[in-house]
mmCIF file of C-alpha atoms (C1' of nucleotides) in Angstrom:
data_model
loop_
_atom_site.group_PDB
_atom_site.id
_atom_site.type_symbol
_atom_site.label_atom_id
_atom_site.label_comp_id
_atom_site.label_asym_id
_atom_site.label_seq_id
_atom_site.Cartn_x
_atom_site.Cartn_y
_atom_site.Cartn_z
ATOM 1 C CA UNK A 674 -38.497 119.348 -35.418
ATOM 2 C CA UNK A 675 -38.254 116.780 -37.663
ATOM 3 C CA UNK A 676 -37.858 119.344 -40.971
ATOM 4 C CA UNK A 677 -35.143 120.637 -39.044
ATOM 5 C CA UNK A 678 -33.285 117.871 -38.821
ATOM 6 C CA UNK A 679 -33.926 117.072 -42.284
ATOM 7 C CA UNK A 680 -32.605 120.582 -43.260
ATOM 8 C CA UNK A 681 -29.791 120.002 -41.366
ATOM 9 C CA UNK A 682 -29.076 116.663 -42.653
ATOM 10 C CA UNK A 683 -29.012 118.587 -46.063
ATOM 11 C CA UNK A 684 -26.610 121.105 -44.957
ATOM 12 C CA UNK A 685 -23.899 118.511 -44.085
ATOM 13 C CA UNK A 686 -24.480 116.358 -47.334
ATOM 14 C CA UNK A 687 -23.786 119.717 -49.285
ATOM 15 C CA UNK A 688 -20.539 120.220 -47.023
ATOM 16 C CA UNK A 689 -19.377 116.133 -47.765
ATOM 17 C CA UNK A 690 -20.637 114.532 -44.753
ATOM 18 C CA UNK A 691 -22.748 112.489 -43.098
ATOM 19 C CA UNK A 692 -25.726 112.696 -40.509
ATOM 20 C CA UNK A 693 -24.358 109.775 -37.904
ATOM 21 C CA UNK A 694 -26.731 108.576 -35.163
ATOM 22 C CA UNK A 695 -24.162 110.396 -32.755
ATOM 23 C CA UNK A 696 -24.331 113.253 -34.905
ATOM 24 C CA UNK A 697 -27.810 113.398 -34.641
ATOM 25 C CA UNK A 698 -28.743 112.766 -30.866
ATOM 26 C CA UNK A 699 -26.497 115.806 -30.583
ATOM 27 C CA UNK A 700 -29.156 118.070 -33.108
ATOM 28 C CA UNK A 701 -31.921 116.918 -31.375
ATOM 29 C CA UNK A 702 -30.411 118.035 -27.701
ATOM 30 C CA UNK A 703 -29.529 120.942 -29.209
ATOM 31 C CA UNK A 704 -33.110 121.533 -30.521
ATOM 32 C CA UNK A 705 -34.432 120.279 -27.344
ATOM 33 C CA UNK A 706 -32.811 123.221 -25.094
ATOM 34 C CA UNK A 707 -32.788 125.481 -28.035
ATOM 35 C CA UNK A 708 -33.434 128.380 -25.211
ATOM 36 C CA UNK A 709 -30.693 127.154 -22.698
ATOM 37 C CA UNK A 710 -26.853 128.241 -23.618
ATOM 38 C CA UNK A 711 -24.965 124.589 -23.112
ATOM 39 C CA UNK A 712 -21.954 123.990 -22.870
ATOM 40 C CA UNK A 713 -20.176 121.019 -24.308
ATOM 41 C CA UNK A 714 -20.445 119.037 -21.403
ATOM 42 C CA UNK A 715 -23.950 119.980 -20.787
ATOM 43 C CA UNK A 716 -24.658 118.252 -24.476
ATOM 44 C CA UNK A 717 -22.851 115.718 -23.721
ATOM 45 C CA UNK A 718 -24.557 114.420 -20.363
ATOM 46 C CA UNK A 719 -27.714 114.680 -22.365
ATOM 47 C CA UNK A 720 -26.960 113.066 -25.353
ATOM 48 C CA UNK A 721 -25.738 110.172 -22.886
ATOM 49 C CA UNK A 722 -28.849 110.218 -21.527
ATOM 50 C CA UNK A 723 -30.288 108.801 -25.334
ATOM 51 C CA UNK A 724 -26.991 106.923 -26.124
ATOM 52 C CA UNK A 725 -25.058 105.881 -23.583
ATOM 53 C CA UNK A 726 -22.429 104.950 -25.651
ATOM 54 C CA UNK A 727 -21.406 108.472 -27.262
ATOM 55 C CA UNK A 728 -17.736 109.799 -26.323
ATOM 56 C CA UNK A 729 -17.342 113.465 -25.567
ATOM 57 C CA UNK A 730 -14.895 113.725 -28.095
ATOM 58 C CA UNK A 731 -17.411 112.984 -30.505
ATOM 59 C CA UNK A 732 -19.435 115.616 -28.967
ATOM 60 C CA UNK A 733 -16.728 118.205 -29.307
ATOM 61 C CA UNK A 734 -16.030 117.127 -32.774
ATOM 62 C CA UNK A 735 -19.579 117.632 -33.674
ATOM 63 C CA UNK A 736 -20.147 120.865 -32.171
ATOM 64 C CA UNK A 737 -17.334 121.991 -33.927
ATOM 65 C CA UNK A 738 -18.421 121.081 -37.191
ATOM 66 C CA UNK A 739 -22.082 122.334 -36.963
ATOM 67 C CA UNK A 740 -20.070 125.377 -36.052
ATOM 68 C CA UNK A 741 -18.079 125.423 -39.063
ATOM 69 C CA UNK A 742 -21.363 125.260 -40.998
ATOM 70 C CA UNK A 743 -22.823 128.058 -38.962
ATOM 71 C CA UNK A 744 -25.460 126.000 -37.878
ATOM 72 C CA UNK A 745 -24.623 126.439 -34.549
ATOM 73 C CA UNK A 746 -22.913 129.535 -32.808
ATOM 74 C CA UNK A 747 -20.206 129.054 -30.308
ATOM 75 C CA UNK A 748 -20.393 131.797 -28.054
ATOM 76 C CA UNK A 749 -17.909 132.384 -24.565
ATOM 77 C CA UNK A 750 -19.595 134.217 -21.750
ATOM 78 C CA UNK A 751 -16.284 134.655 -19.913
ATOM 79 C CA UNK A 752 -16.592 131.808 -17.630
ATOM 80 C CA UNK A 753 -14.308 129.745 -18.970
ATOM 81 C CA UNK A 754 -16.315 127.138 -21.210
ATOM 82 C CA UNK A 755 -17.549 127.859 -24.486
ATOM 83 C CA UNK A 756 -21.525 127.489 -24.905
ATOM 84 C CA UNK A 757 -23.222 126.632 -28.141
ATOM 85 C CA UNK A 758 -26.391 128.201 -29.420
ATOM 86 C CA UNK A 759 -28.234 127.302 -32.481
ATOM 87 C CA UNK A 760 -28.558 130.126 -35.279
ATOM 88 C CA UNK A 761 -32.235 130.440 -35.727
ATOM 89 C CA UNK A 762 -34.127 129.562 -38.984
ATOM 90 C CA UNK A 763 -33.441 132.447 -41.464
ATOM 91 C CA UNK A 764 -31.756 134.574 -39.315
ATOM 92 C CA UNK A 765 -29.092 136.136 -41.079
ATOM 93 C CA UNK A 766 -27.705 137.588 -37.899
ATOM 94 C CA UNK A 767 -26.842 136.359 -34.699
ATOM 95 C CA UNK A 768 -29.045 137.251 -31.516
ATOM 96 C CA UNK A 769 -27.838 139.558 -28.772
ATOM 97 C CA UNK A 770 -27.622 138.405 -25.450
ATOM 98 C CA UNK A 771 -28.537 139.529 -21.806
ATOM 99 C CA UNK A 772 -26.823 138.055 -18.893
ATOM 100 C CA UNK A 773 -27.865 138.769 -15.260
ATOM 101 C CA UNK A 774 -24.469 138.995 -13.011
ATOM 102 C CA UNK A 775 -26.695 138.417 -10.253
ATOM 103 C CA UNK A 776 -28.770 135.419 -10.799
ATOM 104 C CA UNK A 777 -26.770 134.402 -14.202
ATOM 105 C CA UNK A 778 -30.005 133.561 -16.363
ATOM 106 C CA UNK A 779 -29.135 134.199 -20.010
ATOM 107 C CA UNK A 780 -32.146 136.019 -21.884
ATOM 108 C CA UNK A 781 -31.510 136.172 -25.819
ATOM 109 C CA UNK A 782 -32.900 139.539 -27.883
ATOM 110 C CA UNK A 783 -33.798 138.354 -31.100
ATOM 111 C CA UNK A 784 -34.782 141.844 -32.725
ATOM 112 C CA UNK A 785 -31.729 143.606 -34.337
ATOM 113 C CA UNK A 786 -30.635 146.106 -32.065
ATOM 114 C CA UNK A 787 -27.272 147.215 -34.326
ATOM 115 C CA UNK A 788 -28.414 147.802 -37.800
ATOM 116 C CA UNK A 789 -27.227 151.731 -37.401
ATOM 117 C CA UNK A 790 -24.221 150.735 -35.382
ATOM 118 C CA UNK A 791 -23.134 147.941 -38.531
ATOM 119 C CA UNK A 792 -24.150 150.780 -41.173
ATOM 120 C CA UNK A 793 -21.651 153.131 -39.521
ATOM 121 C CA UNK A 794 -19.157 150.117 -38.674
ATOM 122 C CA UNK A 795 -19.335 149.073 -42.940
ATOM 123 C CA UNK A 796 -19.470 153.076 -44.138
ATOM 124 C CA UNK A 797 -17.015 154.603 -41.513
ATOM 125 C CA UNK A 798 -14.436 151.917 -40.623
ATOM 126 C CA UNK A 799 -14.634 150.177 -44.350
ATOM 127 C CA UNK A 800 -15.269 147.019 -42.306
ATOM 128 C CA UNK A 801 -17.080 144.173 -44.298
ATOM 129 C CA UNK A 802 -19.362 142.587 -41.543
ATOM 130 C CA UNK A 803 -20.010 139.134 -41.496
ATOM 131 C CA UNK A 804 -21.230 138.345 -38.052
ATOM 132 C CA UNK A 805 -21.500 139.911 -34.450
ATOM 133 C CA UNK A 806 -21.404 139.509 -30.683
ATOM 134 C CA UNK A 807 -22.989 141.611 -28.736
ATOM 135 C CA UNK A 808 -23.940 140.863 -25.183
ATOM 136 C CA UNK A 809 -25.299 143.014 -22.252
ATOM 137 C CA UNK A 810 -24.134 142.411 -18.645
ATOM 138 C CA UNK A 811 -26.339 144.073 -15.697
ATOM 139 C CA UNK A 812 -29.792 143.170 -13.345
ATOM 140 C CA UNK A 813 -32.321 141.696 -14.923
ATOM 141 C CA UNK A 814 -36.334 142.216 -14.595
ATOM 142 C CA UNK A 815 -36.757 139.668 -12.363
ATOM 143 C CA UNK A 816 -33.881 140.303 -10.171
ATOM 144 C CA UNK A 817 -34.505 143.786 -10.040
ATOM 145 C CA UNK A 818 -38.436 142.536 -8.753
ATOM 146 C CA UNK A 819 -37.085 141.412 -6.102
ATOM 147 C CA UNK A 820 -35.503 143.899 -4.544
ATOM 148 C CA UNK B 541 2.077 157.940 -18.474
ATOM 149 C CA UNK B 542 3.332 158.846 -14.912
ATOM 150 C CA UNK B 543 0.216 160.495 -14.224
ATOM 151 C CA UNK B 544 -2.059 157.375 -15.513
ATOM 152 C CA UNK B 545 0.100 155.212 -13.042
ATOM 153 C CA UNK B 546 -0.648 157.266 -10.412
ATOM 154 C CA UNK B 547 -4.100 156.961 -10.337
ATOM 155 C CA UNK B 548 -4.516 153.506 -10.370
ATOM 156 C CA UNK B 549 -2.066 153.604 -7.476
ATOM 157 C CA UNK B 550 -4.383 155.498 -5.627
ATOM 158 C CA UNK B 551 -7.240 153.322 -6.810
ATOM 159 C CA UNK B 552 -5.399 150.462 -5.333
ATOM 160 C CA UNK B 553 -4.560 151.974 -1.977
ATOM 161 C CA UNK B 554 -8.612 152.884 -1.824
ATOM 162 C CA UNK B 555 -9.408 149.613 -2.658
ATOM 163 C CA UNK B 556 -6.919 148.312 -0.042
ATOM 164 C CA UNK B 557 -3.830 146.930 -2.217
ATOM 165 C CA UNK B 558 -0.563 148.015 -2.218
ATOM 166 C CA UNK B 559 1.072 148.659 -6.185
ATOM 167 C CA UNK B 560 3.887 146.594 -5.586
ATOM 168 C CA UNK B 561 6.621 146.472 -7.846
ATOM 169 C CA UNK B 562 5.553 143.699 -10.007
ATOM 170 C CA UNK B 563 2.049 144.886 -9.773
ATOM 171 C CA UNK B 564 3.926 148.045 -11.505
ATOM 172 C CA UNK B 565 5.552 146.190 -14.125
ATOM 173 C CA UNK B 566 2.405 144.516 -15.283
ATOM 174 C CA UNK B 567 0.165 147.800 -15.579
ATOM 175 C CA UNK B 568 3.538 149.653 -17.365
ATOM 176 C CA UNK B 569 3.387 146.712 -19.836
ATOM 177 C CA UNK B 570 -0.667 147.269 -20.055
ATOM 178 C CA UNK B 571 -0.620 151.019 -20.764
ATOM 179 C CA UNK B 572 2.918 150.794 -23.364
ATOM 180 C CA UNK B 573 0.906 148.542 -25.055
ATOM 181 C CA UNK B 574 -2.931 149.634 -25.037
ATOM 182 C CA UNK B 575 -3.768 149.022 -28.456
ATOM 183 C CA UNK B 576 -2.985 145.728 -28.388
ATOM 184 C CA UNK B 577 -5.070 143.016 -26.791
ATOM 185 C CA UNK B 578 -2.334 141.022 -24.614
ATOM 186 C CA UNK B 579 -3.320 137.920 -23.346
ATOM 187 C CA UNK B 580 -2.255 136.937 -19.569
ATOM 188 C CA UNK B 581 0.655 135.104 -21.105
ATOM 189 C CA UNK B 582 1.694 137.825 -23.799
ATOM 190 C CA UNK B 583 1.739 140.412 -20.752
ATOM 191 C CA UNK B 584 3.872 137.997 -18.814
ATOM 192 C CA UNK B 585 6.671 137.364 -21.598
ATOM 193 C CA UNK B 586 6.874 141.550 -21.657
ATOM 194 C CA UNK B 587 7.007 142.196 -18.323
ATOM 195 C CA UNK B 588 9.479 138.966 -18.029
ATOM 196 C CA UNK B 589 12.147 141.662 -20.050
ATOM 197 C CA UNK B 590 12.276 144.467 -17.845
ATOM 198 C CA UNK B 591 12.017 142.205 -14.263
ATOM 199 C CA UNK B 592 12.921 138.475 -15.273
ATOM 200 C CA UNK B 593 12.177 137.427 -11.332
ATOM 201 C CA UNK B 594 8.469 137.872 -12.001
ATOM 202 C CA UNK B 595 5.796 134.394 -12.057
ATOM 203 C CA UNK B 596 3.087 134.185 -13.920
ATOM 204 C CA UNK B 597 0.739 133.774 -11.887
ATOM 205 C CA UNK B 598 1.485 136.973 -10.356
ATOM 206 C CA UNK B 599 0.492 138.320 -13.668
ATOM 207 C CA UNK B 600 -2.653 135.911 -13.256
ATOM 208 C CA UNK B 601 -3.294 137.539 -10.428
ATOM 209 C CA UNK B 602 -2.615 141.372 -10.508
ATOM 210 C CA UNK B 603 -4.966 141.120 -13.896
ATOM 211 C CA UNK B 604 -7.697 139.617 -11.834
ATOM 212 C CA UNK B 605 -7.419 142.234 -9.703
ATOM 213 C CA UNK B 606 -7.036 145.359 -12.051
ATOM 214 C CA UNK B 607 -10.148 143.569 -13.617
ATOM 215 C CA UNK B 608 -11.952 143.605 -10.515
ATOM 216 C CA UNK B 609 -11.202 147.304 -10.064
ATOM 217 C CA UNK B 610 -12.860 147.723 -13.719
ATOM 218 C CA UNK B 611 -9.197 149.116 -14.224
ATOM 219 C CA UNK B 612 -8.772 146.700 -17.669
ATOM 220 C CA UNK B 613 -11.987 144.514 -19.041
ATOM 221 C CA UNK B 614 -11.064 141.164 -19.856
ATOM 222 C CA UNK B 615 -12.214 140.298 -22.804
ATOM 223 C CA UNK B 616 -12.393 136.544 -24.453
ATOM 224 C CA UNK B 617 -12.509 136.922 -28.889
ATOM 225 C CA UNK B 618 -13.312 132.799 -28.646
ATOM 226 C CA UNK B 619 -9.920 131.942 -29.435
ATOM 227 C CA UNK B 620 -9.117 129.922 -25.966
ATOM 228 C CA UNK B 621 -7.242 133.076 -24.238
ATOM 229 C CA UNK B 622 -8.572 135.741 -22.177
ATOM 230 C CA UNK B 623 -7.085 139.109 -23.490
ATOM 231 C CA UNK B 624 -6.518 142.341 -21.447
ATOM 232 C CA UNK B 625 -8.078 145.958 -22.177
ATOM 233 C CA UNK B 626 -7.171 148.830 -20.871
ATOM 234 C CA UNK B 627 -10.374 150.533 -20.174
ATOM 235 C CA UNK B 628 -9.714 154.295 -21.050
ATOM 236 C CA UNK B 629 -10.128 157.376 -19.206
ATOM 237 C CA UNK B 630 -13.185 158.537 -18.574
ATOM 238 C CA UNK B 631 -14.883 156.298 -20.609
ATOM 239 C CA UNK B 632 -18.381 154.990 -19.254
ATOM 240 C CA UNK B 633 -18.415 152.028 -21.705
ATOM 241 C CA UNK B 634 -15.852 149.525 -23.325
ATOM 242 C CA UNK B 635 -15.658 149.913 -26.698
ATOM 243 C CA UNK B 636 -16.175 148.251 -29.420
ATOM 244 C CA UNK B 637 -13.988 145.641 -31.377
ATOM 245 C CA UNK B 638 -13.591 144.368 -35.157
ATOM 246 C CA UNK B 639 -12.622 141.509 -35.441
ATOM 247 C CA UNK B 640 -10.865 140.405 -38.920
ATOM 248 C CA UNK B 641 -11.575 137.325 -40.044
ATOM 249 C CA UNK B 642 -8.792 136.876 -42.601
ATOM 250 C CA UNK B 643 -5.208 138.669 -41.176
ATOM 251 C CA UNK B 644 -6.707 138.544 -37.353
ATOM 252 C CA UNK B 645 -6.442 141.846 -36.560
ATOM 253 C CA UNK B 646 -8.189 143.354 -33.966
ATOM 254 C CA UNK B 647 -9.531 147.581 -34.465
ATOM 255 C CA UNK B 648 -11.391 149.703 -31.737
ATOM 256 C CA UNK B 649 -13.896 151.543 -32.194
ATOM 257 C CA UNK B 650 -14.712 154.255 -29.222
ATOM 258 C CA UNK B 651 -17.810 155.752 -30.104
ATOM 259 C CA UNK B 652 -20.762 154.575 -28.636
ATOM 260 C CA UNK B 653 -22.499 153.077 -31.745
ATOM 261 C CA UNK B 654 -25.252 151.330 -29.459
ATOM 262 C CA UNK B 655 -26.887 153.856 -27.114
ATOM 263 C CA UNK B 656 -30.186 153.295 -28.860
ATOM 264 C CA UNK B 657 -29.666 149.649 -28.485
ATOM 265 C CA UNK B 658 -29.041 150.004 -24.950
ATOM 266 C CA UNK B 659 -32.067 152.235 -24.645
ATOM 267 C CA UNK B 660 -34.399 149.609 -25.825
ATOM 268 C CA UNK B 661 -32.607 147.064 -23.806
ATOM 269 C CA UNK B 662 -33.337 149.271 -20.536
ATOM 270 C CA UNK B 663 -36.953 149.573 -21.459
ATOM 271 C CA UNK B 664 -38.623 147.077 -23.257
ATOM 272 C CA UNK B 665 -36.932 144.432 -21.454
ATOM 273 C CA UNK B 666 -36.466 146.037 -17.493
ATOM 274 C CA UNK B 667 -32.997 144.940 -17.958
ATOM 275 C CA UNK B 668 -30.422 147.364 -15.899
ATOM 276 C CA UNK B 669 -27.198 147.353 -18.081
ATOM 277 C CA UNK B 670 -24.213 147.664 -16.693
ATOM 278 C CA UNK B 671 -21.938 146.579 -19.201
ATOM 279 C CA UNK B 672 -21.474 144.989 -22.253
ATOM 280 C CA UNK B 673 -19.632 143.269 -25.023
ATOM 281 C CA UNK B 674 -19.978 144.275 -28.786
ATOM 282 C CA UNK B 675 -17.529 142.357 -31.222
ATOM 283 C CA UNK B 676 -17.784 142.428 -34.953
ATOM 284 C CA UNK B 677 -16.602 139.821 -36.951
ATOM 285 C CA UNK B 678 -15.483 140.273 -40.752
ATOM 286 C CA UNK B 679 -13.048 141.907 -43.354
ATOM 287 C CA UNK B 680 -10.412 144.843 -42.493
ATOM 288 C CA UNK B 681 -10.642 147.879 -44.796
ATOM 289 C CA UNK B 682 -6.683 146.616 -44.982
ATOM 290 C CA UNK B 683 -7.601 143.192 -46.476
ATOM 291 C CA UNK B 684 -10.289 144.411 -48.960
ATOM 292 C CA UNK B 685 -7.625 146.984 -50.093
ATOM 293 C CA UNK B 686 -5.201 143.943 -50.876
ATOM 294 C CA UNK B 687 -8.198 141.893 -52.791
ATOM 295 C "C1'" DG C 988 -11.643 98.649 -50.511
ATOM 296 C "C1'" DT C 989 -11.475 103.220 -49.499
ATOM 297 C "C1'" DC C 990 -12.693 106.932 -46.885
ATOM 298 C "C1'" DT C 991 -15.219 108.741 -42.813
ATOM 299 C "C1'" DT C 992 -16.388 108.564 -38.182
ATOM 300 C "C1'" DT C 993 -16.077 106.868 -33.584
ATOM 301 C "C1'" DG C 994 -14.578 105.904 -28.565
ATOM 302 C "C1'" DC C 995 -10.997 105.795 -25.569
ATOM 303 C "C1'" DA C 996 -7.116 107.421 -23.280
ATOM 304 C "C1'" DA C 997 -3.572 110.482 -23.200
ATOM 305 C "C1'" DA C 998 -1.951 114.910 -24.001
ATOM 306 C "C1'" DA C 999 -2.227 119.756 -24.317
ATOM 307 C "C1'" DC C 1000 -3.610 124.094 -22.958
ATOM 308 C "C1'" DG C 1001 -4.877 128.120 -20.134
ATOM 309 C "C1'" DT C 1002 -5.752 129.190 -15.521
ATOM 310 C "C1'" DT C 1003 -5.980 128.630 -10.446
ATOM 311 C "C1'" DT C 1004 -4.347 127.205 -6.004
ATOM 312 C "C1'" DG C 1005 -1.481 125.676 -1.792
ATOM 313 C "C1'" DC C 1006 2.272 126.870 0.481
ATOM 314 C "C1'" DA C 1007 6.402 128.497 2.398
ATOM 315 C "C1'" DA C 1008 9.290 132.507 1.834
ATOM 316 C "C1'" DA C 1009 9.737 137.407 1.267
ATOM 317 C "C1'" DG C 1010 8.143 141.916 1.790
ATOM 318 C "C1'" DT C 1011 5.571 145.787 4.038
ATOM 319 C "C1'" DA C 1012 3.303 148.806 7.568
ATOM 320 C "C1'" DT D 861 3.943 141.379 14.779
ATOM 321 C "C1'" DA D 862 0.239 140.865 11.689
ATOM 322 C "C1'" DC D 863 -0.981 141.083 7.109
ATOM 323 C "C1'" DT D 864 -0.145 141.156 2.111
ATOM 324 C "C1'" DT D 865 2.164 139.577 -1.749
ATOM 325 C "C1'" DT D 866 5.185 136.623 -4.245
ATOM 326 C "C1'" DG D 867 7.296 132.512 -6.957
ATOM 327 C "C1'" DC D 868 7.147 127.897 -7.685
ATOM 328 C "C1'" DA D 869 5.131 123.682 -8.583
ATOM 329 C "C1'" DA D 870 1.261 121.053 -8.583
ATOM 330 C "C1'" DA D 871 -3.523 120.714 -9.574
ATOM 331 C "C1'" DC D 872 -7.474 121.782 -12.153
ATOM 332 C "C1'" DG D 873 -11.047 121.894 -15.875
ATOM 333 C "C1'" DT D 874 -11.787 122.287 -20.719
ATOM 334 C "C1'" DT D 875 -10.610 121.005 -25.189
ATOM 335 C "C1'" DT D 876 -7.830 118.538 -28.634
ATOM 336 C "C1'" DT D 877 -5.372 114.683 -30.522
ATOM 337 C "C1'" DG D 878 -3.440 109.920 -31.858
ATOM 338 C "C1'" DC D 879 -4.886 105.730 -32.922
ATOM 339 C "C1'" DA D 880 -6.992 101.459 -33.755
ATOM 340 C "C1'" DA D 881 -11.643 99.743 -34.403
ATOM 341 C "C1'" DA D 882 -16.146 100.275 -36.481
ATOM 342 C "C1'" DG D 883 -19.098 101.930 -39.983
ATOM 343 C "C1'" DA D 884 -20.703 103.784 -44.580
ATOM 344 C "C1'" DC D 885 -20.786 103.819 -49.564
#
DNA sequence: GTCTTTGCAAAACGTTTGCAAAGTA
DNA sequence: TACTTTGCAAACGTTTTGCAAAGAC
């Protein structure tokens, strides 16, 4: 937790800037619910929780620069808010996702499922990859228990 | 053309809706321009040439409806609009997109470059897919060309 | 003292909704 | 007639912005 935040920390000093409380309380709820998918609002109710006093402007303005730094990934599941997942230590590429349309849990894949597909994608299309989105929609395990 | 409007007439009328004119308008605008990926208010300024009387949130709402009918996929690239895809003939998955990162454009890709992805999906996980969402982001072989 | 960051409120943006009028079977 | 669809304007929810105050180096 704590190395993370220092690695962080380092990140933003390399880009010019700074590791502010409110800048902080917002990595740490991030860590915290590193499984969930919040939105922006969702970080910011928690963050309040901490420090009252944060503005969810300052949230915004922080999830968009950890984004910037790819720190964070700011992903849109179609339902009209955009969610922000952290990028995983080392991982040089961004998970995959699987969301249920019946119960709407959000399961993450973290093997990579599309090294052929981006092999073909570079050779065939002469497309220079530099990150991806892929996302499954359909029943998941537990749903389909259920039944 | 005429034949492609036919049939989501009659997948309209078996679905219960009528394909009014505006309705008509909207999906003429979709299929003249299917390469493209028209957001609701880019479809409405087109269809606004032919039949000026038309509101927009008629176009709201016959998209919703062809999107219900899995006659376009809506798709969402993270850039705050919701864009429109025809979904083609036959076709039993979306395709793909690349996305580039420096001029903007957006490419298809149709072949299925994740069935072995999907296959793992099904069975190590017991998740049921019934769509998905596969985006690449990076550089156009147009854009390299220019470097 | 300069430059960055913040909180607040207002504004902007894309999208949805209520409703009365128009159209259709 | 009963039901669907439309256009308009207003409402909505998310995100961004202007700005003056606070903070960091």
């Amino acid at each position: 937790m704590e190395e993370r935040i220092d690695r962080i920390k380092k990140q933003l000093h390399i880009a010019g800037y700074k590791l502010t409380p409110q800048r902080e309380s917002t990595v740490r709820v991030l860590l915290e619910n590193e499984t969930d998918h919040l939105s922006a609002e969702d970080v910011y109710l928690l963050v309040k929780d901490k420090s009252p006093e944060i503005g969810l402007a300052t949230v915004y303005r922080t999830l968009e620069l950890l984004t910037e730094l790819t720190i964070v990934d700011k992903i849109n599941f179609g339902d009209g808010v955009s969610r922000y997942d952290l990028r995983h230590e080392g991982a040089q590429h961004f998970h995959h996702h699987l969301i249920c349309i019946s119960c709407g849990a959000v399961d993450e894949i973290h093997e990579n499922l599309i090294s052929d597909a981006e092999k073909v994608v570079e050779e065939r299309y002469g497309f220079k990859i530099k990150d991806h989105r892929l996302t499954f929609h359909g029943i998941c395990h537990r749903c389909q228990d259920k039944e």
